[in-house]
Amino acid sequence: MRNHTIESWVSQFTGDLYHRAVSMVSDPELARDLVQETFLSAIEKFSTFRGSSSPKTWLMSILNHKIVDHYRQKFRQPILPEPEMIDQFFDHNGEWMPGRQPERWHESDENLLDNEAFLSVLKICMDRLPDKWKDCINLKYILDKKSDEVCQELKITTSNFWQITHRAKLQLRACIEKNWLI
Amino acid sequence: MKKIKRLLFLSCLKATGLIEKKIQFGLSRSERIRLRIHISMCSACTNFGSQNHLIEGGLFRLNDTRKKEIDLDEFKKSIIKKLDQ
């Protein structure tokens, strides 16, 4: 009975669960593992499923826990901003280094967001960032949450969070400017 | 003079930090005022601010279009096989 029900859920909900997982972790292999683990947990916890929510909602909530766990594991080591990275951009008074001041971009309005070339350079530049910096930037979109909620989930302080994203943005901006013909 | 300037006004490092903090969490009243004063005098940080805003918009786009297709039937079979073990 139990396995039969779960098997029918596998055929009904795998697609939705997978799409959710892959949009949250952006790694297809990992997403597959998380979906698989979701069904394994569902078998274990089947007796706690009361039918007061739909099976899909229940499975999604198991999956969400797995995703948050994944990020929590990853962030268990504190992430420290690298002070020497700042030296590339600012002098000891905190003023822009000569030649590093952001210039005006020719196209600087919202049209840029429909520009495929801009988006693909952004993507390449994102991929060059250190892993955890990338996650800090992406997590609020990925988890569809506000930044302070993301900090709570990951148990990191808000100031640690924006100091990381600040550095990531400095790096990203410079990378875009260098690689994108303005 | 330089010292007083630094006490009253933000450095570019601090100003760009506050620009990012504003996007993520919002600013306190005094931070907001100090940032506004700095931006009004500094074109580099003004550029940083508007470009940072664009980058945020771009990141939102990228994350929106990230869903990928896989062979679902094959995946379902492999799950069921795992569950049976």
Coordinates of C-alpha atoms in Angstrom, one line a residue, chain B:
Chain B
M1 CA 41.0 69.2 6.9
K2 CA 41.2 65.8 5.3
K3 CA 40.6 64.3 8.7
I4 CA 37.4 66.3 9.3
K5 CA 36.2 65.4 5.8
R6 CA 36.7 61.7 6.6
L7 CA 34.8 62.1 9.9
L8 CA 31.9 63.8 8.3
F9 CA 31.8 62.0 5.0
L10 CA 31.9 58.4 3.9
S11 CA 34.9 57.0 1.9
C12 CA 34.1 55.4 -1.4
L13 CA 34.7 52.0 0.1
K14 CA 32.1 52.7 2.8
A15 CA 29.7 54.3 0.4
T16 CA 29.7 51.4 -2.0
G17 CA 29.2 49.1 1.0
L18 CA 26.1 51.1 2.0
I19 CA 24.8 50.9 -1.5
E20 CA 24.9 47.2 -1.3
K21 CA 23.5 47.1 2.2
K22 CA 20.6 49.3 1.1
I23 CA 19.7 46.7 -1.6
Q24 CA 19.9 43.8 0.8
F25 CA 18.5 45.2 4.1
G26 CA 17.8 48.9 3.9
L27 CA 19.7 51.7 5.7
S28 CA 19.3 53.6 9.0
R29 CA 18.4 57.3 8.8
S30 CA 21.9 58.5 9.4
E31 CA 23.4 56.0 6.9
R32 CA 20.9 57.2 4.3
I33 CA 21.8 60.8 4.7
R34 CA 25.5 60.2 4.7
L35 CA 25.2 58.1 1.5
R36 CA 23.0 60.7 -0.2
I37 CA 25.6 63.4 0.5
H38 CA 28.4 61.2 -0.8
I39 CA 26.6 60.2 -4.0
S40 CA 25.8 63.9 -4.7
M41 CA 29.5 64.6 -4.8
C42 CA 31.0 61.4 -6.3
S43 CA 30.3 60.4 -9.9
A44 CA 32.3 57.1 -9.6
C45 CA 30.0 55.9 -6.7
T46 CA 26.9 57.2 -8.5
N47 CA 27.9 55.0 -11.5
F48 CA 28.6 52.1 -9.1
G49 CA 25.1 52.6 -7.7
S50 CA 23.2 52.5 -11.0
Q51 CA 25.3 49.7 -12.3
N52 CA 24.8 47.7 -9.2
H53 CA 21.1 48.1 -9.6
L54 CA 21.3 46.8 -13.2
I55 CA 23.3 43.8 -12.1
E56 CA 20.6 43.0 -9.5
G57 CA 18.1 43.1 -12.3
G58 CA 20.2 40.9 -14.5
L59 CA 20.7 38.4 -11.7
F60 CA 16.9 38.2 -11.3
R61 CA 16.6 37.4 -15.0
L62 CA 19.3 34.8 -15.0
N63 CA 17.7 33.0 -12.1
D64 CA 14.4 33.1 -13.8
T65 CA 15.5 31.2 -16.8
R66 CA 17.7 28.6 -15.2
K67 CA 15.3 25.6 -15.2
K68 CA 16.7 22.8 -17.2
E69 CA 15.1 19.8 -18.9
I70 CA 16.0 16.2 -18.2
D71 CA 14.8 12.8 -19.2
L72 CA 12.0 12.5 -16.7
D73 CA 10.8 9.0 -17.5
E74 CA 14.3 7.6 -17.1
F75 CA 14.7 9.6 -13.8
K76 CA 11.4 8.3 -12.4
K77 CA 12.4 4.7 -13.2
S78 CA 15.7 5.2 -11.4
I79 CA 13.9 6.5 -8.3
I80 CA 11.5 3.7 -8.1
K81 CA 14.3 1.2 -8.4
K82 CA 16.1 2.9 -5.5
L83 CA 12.9 2.9 -3.4
D84 CA 12.5 -0.9 -4.0
Q85 CA 15.9 -1.6 -2.6

